[in-house]
XYZ file of C-alpha atoms in Angstrom:
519
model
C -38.571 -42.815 25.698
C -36.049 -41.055 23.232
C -38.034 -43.538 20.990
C -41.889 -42.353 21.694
C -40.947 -38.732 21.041
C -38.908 -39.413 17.963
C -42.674 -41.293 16.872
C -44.768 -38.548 18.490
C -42.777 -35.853 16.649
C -43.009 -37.744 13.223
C -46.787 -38.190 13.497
C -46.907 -34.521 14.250
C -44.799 -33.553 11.778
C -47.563 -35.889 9.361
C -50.434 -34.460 10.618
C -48.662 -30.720 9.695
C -48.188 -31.860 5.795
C -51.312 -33.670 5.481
C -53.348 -29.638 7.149
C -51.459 -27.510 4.760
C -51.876 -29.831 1.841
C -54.164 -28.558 -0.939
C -57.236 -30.076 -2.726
C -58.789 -29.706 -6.005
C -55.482 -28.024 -7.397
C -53.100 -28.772 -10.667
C -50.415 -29.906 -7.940
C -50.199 -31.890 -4.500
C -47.313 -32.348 -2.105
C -46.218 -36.163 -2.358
C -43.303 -38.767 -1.650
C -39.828 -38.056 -3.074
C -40.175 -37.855 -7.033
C -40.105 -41.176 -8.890
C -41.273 -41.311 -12.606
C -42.791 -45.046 -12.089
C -43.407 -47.482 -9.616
C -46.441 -48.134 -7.244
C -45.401 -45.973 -4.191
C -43.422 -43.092 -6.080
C -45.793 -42.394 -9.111
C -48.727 -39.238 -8.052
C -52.233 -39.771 -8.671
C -53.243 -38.670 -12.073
C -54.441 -34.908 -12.034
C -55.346 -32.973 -14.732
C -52.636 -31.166 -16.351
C -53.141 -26.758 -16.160
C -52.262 -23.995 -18.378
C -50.084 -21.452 -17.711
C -52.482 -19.286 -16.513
C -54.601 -21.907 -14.639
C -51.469 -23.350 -12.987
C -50.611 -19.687 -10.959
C -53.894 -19.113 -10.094
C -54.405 -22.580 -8.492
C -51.204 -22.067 -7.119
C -51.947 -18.728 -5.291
C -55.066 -18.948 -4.085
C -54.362 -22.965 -2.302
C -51.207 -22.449 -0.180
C -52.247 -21.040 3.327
C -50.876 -17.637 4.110
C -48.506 -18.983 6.551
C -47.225 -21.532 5.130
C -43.294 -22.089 4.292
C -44.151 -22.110 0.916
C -45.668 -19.144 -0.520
C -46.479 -18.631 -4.258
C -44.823 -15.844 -6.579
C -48.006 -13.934 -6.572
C -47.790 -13.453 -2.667
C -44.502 -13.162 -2.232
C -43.958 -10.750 -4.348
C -47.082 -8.376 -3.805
C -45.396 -7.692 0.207
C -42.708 -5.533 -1.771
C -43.098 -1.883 -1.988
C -44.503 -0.739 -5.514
C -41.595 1.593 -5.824
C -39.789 -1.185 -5.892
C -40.900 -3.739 -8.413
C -39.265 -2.540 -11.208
C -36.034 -2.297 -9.115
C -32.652 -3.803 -10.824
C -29.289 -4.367 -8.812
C -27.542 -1.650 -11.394
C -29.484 0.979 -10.252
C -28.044 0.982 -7.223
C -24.426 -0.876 -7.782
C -23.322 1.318 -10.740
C -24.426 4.550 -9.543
C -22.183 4.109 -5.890
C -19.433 2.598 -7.597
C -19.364 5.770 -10.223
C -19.582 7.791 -7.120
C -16.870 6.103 -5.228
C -14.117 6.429 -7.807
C -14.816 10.043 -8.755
C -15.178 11.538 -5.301
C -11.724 11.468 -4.354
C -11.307 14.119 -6.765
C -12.600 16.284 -4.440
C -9.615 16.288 -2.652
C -6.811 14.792 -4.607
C -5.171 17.110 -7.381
C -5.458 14.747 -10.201
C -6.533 16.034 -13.838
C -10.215 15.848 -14.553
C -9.459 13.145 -17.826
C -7.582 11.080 -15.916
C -10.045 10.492 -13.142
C -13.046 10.263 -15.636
C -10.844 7.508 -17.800
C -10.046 5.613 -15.091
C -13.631 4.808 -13.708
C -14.640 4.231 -17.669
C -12.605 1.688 -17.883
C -13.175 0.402 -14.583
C -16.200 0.502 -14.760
C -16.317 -1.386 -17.865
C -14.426 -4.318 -16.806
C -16.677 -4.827 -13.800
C -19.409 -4.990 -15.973
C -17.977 -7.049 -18.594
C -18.907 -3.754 -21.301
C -22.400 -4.845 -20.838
C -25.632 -5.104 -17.824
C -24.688 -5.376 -14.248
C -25.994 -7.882 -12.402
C -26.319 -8.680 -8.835
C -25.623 -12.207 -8.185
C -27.283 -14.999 -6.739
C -24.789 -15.317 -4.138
C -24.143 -11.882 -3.470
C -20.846 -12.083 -1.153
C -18.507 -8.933 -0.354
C -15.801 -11.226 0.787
C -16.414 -13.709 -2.283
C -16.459 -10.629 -4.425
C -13.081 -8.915 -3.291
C -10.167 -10.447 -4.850
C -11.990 -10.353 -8.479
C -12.879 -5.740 -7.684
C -9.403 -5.653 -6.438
C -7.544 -7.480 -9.769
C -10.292 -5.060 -12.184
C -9.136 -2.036 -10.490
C -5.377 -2.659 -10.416
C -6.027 -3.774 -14.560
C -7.926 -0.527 -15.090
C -4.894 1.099 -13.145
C -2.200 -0.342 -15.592
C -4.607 0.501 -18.763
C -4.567 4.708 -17.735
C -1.328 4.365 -15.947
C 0.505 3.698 -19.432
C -0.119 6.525 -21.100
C 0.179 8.891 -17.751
C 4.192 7.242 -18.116
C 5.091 7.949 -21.504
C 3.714 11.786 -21.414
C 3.981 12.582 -18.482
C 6.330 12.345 -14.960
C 7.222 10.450 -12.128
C 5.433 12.701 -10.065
C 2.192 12.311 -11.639
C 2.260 8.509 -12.218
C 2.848 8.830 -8.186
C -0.303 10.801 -7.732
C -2.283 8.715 -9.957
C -1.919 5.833 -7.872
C -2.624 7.480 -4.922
C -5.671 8.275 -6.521
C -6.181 4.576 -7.717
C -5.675 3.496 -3.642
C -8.295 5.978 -2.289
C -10.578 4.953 -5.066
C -10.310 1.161 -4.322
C -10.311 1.690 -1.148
C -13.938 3.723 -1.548
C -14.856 0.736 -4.067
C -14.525 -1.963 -1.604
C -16.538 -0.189 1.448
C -19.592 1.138 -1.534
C -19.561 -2.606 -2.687
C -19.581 -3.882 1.171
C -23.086 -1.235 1.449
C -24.779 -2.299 -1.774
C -24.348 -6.266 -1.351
C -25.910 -5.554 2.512
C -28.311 -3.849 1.300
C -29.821 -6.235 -1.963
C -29.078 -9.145 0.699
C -31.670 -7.186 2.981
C -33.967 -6.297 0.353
C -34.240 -10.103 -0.958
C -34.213 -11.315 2.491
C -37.338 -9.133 3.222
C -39.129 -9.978 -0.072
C -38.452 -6.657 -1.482
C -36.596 -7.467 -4.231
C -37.616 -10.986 -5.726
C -37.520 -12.301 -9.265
C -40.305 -14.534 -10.573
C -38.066 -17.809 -12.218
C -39.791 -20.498 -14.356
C -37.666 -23.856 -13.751
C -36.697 -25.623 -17.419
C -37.184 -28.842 -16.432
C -38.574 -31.407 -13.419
C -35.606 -33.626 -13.002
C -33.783 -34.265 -9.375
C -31.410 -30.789 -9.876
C -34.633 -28.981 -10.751
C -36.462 -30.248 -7.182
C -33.300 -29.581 -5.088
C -33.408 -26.341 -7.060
C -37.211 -25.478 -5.926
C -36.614 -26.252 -2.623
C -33.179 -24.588 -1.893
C -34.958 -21.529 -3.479
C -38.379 -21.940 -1.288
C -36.501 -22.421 1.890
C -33.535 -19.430 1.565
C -34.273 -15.988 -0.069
C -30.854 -15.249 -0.739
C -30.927 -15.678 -4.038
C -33.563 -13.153 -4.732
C -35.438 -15.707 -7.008
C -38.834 -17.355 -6.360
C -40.273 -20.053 -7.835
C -43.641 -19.548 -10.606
C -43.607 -22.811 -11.878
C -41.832 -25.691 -14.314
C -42.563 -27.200 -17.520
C -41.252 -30.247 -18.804
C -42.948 -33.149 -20.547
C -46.318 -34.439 -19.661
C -46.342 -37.025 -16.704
C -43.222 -34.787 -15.227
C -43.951 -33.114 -11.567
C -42.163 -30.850 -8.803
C -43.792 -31.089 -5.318
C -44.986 -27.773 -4.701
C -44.371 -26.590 -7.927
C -46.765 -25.943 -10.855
C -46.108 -26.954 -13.964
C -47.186 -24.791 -16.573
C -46.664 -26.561 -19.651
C -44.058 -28.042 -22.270
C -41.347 -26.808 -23.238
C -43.156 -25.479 -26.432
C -45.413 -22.972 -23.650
C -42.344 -21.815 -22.629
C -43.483 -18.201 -23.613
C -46.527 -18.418 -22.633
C -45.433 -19.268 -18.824
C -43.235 -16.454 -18.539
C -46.459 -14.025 -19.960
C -48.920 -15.867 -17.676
C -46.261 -15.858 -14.803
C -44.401 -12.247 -15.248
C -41.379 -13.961 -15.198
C -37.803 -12.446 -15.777
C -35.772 -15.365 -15.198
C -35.623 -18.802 -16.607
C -33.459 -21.487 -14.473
C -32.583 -24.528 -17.038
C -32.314 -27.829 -14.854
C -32.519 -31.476 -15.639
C -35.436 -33.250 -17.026
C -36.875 -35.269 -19.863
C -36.451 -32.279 -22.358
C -35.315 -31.546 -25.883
C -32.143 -29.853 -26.221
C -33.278 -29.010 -29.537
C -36.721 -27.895 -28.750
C -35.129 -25.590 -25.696
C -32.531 -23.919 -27.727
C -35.194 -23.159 -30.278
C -37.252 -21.915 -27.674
C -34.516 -19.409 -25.915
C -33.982 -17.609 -29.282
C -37.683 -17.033 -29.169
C -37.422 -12.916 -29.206
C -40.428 -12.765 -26.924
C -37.953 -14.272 -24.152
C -35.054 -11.957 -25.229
C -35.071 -10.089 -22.392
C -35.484 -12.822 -19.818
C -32.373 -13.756 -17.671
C -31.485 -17.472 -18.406
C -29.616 -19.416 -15.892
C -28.454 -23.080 -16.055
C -27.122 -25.513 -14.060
C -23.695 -27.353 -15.715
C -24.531 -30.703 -16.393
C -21.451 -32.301 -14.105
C -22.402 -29.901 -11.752
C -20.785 -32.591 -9.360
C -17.032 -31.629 -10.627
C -15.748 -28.450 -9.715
C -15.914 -25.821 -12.607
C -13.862 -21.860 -12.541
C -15.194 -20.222 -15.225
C -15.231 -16.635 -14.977
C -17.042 -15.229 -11.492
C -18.696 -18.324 -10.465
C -22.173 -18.139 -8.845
C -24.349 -20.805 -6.228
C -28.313 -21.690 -5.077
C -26.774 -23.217 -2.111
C -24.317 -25.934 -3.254
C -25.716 -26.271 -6.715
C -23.549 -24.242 -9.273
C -25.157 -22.191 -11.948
C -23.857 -19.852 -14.944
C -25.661 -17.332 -16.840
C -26.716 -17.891 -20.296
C -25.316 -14.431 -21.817
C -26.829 -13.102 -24.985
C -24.389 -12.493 -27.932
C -24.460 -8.730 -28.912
C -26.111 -8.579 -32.129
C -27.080 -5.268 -31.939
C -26.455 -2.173 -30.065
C -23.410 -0.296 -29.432
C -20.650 -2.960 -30.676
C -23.046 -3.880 -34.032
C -22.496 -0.385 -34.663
C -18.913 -0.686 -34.456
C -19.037 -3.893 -36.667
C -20.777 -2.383 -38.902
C -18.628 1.135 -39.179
C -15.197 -1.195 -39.245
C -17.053 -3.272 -42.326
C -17.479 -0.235 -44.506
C -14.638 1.943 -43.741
C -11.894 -1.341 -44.185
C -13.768 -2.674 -47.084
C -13.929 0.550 -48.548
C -10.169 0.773 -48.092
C -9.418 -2.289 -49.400
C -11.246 -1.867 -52.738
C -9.344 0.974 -53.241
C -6.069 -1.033 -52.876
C -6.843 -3.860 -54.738
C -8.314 -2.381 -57.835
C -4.785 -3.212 -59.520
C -4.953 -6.645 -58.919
C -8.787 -6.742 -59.640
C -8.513 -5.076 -63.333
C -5.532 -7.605 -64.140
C -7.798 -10.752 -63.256
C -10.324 -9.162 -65.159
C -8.999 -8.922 -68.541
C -7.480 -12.503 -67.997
C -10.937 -14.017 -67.196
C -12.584 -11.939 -69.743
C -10.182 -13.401 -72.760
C -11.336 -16.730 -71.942
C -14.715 -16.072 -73.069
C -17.493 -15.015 -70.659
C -18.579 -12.552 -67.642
C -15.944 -11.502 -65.027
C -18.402 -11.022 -62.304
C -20.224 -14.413 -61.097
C -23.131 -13.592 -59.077
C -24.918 -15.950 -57.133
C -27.919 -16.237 -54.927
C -26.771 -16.662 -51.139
C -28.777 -16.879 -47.860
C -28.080 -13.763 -45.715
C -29.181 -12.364 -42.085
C -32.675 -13.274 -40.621
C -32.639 -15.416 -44.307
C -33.158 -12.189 -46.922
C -31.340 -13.751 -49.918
C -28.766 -11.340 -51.987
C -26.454 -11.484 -54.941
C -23.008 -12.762 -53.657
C -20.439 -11.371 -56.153
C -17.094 -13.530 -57.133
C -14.897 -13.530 -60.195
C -15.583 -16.135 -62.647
C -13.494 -19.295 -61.657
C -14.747 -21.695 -63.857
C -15.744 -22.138 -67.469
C -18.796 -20.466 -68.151
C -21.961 -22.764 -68.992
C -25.660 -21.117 -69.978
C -27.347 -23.493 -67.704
C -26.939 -26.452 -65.258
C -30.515 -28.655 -65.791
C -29.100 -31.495 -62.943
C -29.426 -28.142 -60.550
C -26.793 -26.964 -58.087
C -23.894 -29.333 -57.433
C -22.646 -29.523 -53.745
C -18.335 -29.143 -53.002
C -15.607 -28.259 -55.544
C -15.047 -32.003 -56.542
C -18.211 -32.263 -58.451
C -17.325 -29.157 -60.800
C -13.172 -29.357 -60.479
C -13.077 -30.298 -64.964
C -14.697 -26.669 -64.984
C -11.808 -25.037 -62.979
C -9.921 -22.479 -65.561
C -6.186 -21.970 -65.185
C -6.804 -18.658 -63.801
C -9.400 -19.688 -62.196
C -7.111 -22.580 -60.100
C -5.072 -19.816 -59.142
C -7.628 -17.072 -57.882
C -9.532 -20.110 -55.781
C -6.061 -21.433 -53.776
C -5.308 -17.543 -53.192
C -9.016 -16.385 -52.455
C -8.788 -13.658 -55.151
C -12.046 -15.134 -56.388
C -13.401 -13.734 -53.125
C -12.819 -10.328 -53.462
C -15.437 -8.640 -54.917
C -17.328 -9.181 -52.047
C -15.884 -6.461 -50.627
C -18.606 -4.409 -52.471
C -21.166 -6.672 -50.706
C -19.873 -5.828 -47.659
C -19.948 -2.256 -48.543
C -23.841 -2.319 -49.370
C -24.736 -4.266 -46.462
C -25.347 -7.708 -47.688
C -22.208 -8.991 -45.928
C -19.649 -8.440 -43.244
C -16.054 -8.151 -43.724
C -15.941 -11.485 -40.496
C -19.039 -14.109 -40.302
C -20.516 -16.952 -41.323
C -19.740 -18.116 -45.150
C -23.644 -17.497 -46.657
C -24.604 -20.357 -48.407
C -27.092 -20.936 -51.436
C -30.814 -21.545 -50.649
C -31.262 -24.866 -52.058
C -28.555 -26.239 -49.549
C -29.463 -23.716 -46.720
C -33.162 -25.734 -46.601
C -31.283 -29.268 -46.101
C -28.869 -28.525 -43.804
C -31.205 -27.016 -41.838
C -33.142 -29.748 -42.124
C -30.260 -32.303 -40.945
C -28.674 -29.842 -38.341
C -30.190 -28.032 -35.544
C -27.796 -25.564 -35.363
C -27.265 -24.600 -39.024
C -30.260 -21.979 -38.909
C -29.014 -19.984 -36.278
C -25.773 -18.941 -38.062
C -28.138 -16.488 -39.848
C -28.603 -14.244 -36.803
C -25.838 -12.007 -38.514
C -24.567 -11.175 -41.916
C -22.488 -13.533 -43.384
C -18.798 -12.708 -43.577
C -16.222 -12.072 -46.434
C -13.930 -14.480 -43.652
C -14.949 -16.698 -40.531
C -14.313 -18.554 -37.892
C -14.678 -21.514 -39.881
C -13.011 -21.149 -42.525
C -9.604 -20.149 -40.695
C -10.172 -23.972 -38.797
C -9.942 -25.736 -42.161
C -14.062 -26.195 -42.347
C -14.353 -25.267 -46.220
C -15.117 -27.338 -49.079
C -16.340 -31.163 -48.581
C -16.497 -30.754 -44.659
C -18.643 -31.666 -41.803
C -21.521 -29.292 -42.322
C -22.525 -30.154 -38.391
C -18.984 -28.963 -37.856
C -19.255 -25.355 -39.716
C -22.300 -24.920 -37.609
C -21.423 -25.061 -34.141
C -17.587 -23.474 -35.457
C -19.801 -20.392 -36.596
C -22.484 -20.595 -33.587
C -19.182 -20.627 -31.079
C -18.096 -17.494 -33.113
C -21.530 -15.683 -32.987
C -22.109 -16.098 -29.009
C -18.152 -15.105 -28.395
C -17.972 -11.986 -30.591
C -15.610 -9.409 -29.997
C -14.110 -6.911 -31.732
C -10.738 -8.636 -30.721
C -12.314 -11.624 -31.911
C -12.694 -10.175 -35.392
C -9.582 -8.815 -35.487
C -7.756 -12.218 -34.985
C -9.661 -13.969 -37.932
C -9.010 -10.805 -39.588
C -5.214 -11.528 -39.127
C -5.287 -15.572 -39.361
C -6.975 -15.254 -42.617
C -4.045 -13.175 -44.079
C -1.518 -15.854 -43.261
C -3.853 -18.651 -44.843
C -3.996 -16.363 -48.105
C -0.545 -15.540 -48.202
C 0.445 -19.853 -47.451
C -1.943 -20.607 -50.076
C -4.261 -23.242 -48.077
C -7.045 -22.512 -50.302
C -8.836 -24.403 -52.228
């Protein structure tokens, strides 16, 4: 009997699949994925566009169905909604929550305002909240609790050495009600984005990168559970590639044009048969700038802590964060480049005029200028002291490493290039704006073309001005080194800058200047 009924229900549950499947559309519900064999591979269909794909997409799923596209999902959502973010509503309750108990609590005005500053900017990381996937008070908790108490011990030190006892007292009083208020306006907002997401209120239109196993697990997990407040447009991956359910929308190349056919605002980067090259040229497209971009670890088997750590069901995922090359802490850069290099012409004028009048009776210019690839590739005059002995004209073209031109080398010259002195009138660059004072050593034009051509990665150091100092250069990567080396050393500096960041290079290059581990 058990037997029949475990039949019966299995031809039912056939009979349901093979009523809500579609026909005449870019995509059909099949068998578990395979990419060959006789029972695994789909019937050839024709491959959509972007645009074709949705369309298909929307209009073939019933209206019940488990499954419902983007466009119908997302159209049961009040309009007053749609353009609804999580830090419209997170930011403004936790503001709210550590300034109100100033209503009651005699605490000076400054301190109360400093305090959720600098709270508030550790729980945003100094940049865009946002919700995430997993939004869980309890999971939550012990990371708002350890950025309050830091925020706490950042104002509390200067409340201690001005002020008393008695006030230090107070202030943590304060900091207790404040957390306190934190925790219970966190505890409202999470309900309340679950609810929203759960409803279909708040949903985010996510193009998967990709049509490997992760990437179907992924499309399902996300179909079946609205927690996550994603839903699924489409995928694209290489021809022949498919997602049941799922749309594709193109290569990797269409990338752009899926997310403008789609109205995408997140990207999700899976598994697949995909180009790791092609993608990362794709992500720095500008057009996608503003997209979120997710991705799933590749041993996203083996347990990874890496900051606060975020879930689709078991599958781990970490946002791709953009490195700030503009804005607020550009700005900075860019007022800490003048003002130092400014500073430091002044002081090293001395030593500048003595190096000149030694260069210049050994025949020649001083100033060696030289055409170097900048930001976004704009070429500019990079400015050095004469090193070597000067020569009208070099017909075999430009020579590559210090080896090739070391019988040219002055005695001066030997001595300015292990010290760096050389360097130094690039401070003037980095006064006019061809350079920074920390970045990416520019190179000459001629070379920039082949490495570019031979490394991936070499291109995208140009996404900021090139730097007096680097990253690289501090790590021993100057000279006859790995060129594939320089460019992911410079990359890793360019997606992790700080202004502590720049300040330790800053530092670290002093101590390689005054040891001498020049060239």
């Amino acid at each position: 009997m058990t037997n029949e009924l475990t039949r019966a229900h299995a031809g039912a549950l056939r009979g349901k699949h093979a009523a809500a499947r579609p026909s005449g559309t870019a995509w059909r519900a099949a068998p578990p994925r395979t990419r060959s064999g006789p029972t695994g591979t789909p019937p050839p269909v024709a491959e959509p566009t972007a645009t074709s794909a949705v369309v298909a997409d929307s209009r073939s799923r019933r209206p019940g169905a488990d499954r419902r596209s983007a466009v119908a999902r997302t159209s049961r959502r009040p309009a007053w909604l749609r353009g609804a973010r999580g830090w419209m509503l997170v930011l403004p309750v936790d503001a709210a929550a550590m300034l109100v108990p100033m209503l009651w609590l005699p605490e000076p005005v400054w301190v109360a305002v400093t305090f959720t500053a600098v709270c508030l900017l550790l729980l945003t990381d100094g940049g865009r909240y946002r919700a995430r996937l997993h939004a869980s008070f309890l999971d939550d908790a012990p990371w708002l609790v350890r950025n309050v108490l830091t925020a706490a011990a950042i104002v509390a030190l200067p409340i201690a050495l001005t002020q008393g006892g008695e006030d230090l007292l107070r202030f943590f009083r304060t900091v207790l009600v404040a957390g306190g208020l934190l925790l219970l306006g966190r505890l409202a907002t999470m309900t309340t984005i679950n609810i929203g997401r759960r409803r279909g209120w708040v949903q985010h239109r996510t193009v998967l990168v990709g049509a490997g196993e992760i990437a179907g697990v992924l499309a399902r997990l996300i179909a079946s559970d609205r927690s996550s407040g994603l839903v699924v447009s489409g995928f694209v991956d290489a021809p022949g590639t498919w997602l049941p359910g799922v749309p594709r929308l193109g290569d990797v190349a269409d990338l752009e044009r899926a997310v403008q056919a789609t109205g995408a605002d997140v990207l999700l980067l899976a598994d697949g048969d995909l180009d790791e090259s092609e993608v990362v040229r794709v992500l720095d497209d500008p057009r996608i700038a503003e997209v979120d971009k997710l991705i799933v670890p590749r041993m996203n088997l083996l347990r990874t802590r890496t900051g606060l750590s975020d879930r689709i069901g078991p599958i781990p995922v970490a946002r791709i964060t953009a490195p700030r090359l503009s804005g607020f802490g550009a700005a900075t850069k860019r007022v800490a480049d003048v003002v130092a290099a400014a500073l430091a012409l002044v002081l090293v004028s001395p030593l500048l005029a003595v190096c000149a009048v030694i260069i210049r009776a050994d025949g020649g210019p001083v100033i060696y200028r030289q055409t170097r690839v900048g930001r976004d590739g704009a070429t500019f005059e990079c400015l050095k002291l004469r090193s070597m002995s000067h020569v009208t004209a070099t017909p075999e073209g430009p020579a590559w490493g210090t080896r090739m031109n070391a019988s040219r080398i002055t005695r001066i010259g030997r001595f300015i290039r292990a010290t760096s002195i050389d360097e130094l009138p690039q401070l003037w660059n980095v006064v006019r704006g061809d350079m920074s004072l920390v970045g990416p050593r520019p190179e000459r034009p001629s070379f920039v073309d082949v490495f570019s051509a031979e490394h991936i990665a070499y291109s995208r150091r140009h996404r900021v001005r090139p730097g007096l100092t680097g990253l690289s250069q501090i790590s021993g990567l100057r000279g006859d080194t790995s060129i594939g080396d320089r460019a992911r050393t410079d990359n890793y500096y360019i997606e992790n800058w700080s202004q502590y960041s720049d300040l330790a290079i800053a530092v670290r290059t002093v101590r390689e200047v005054v040891l001498a581990r020049g060239r």
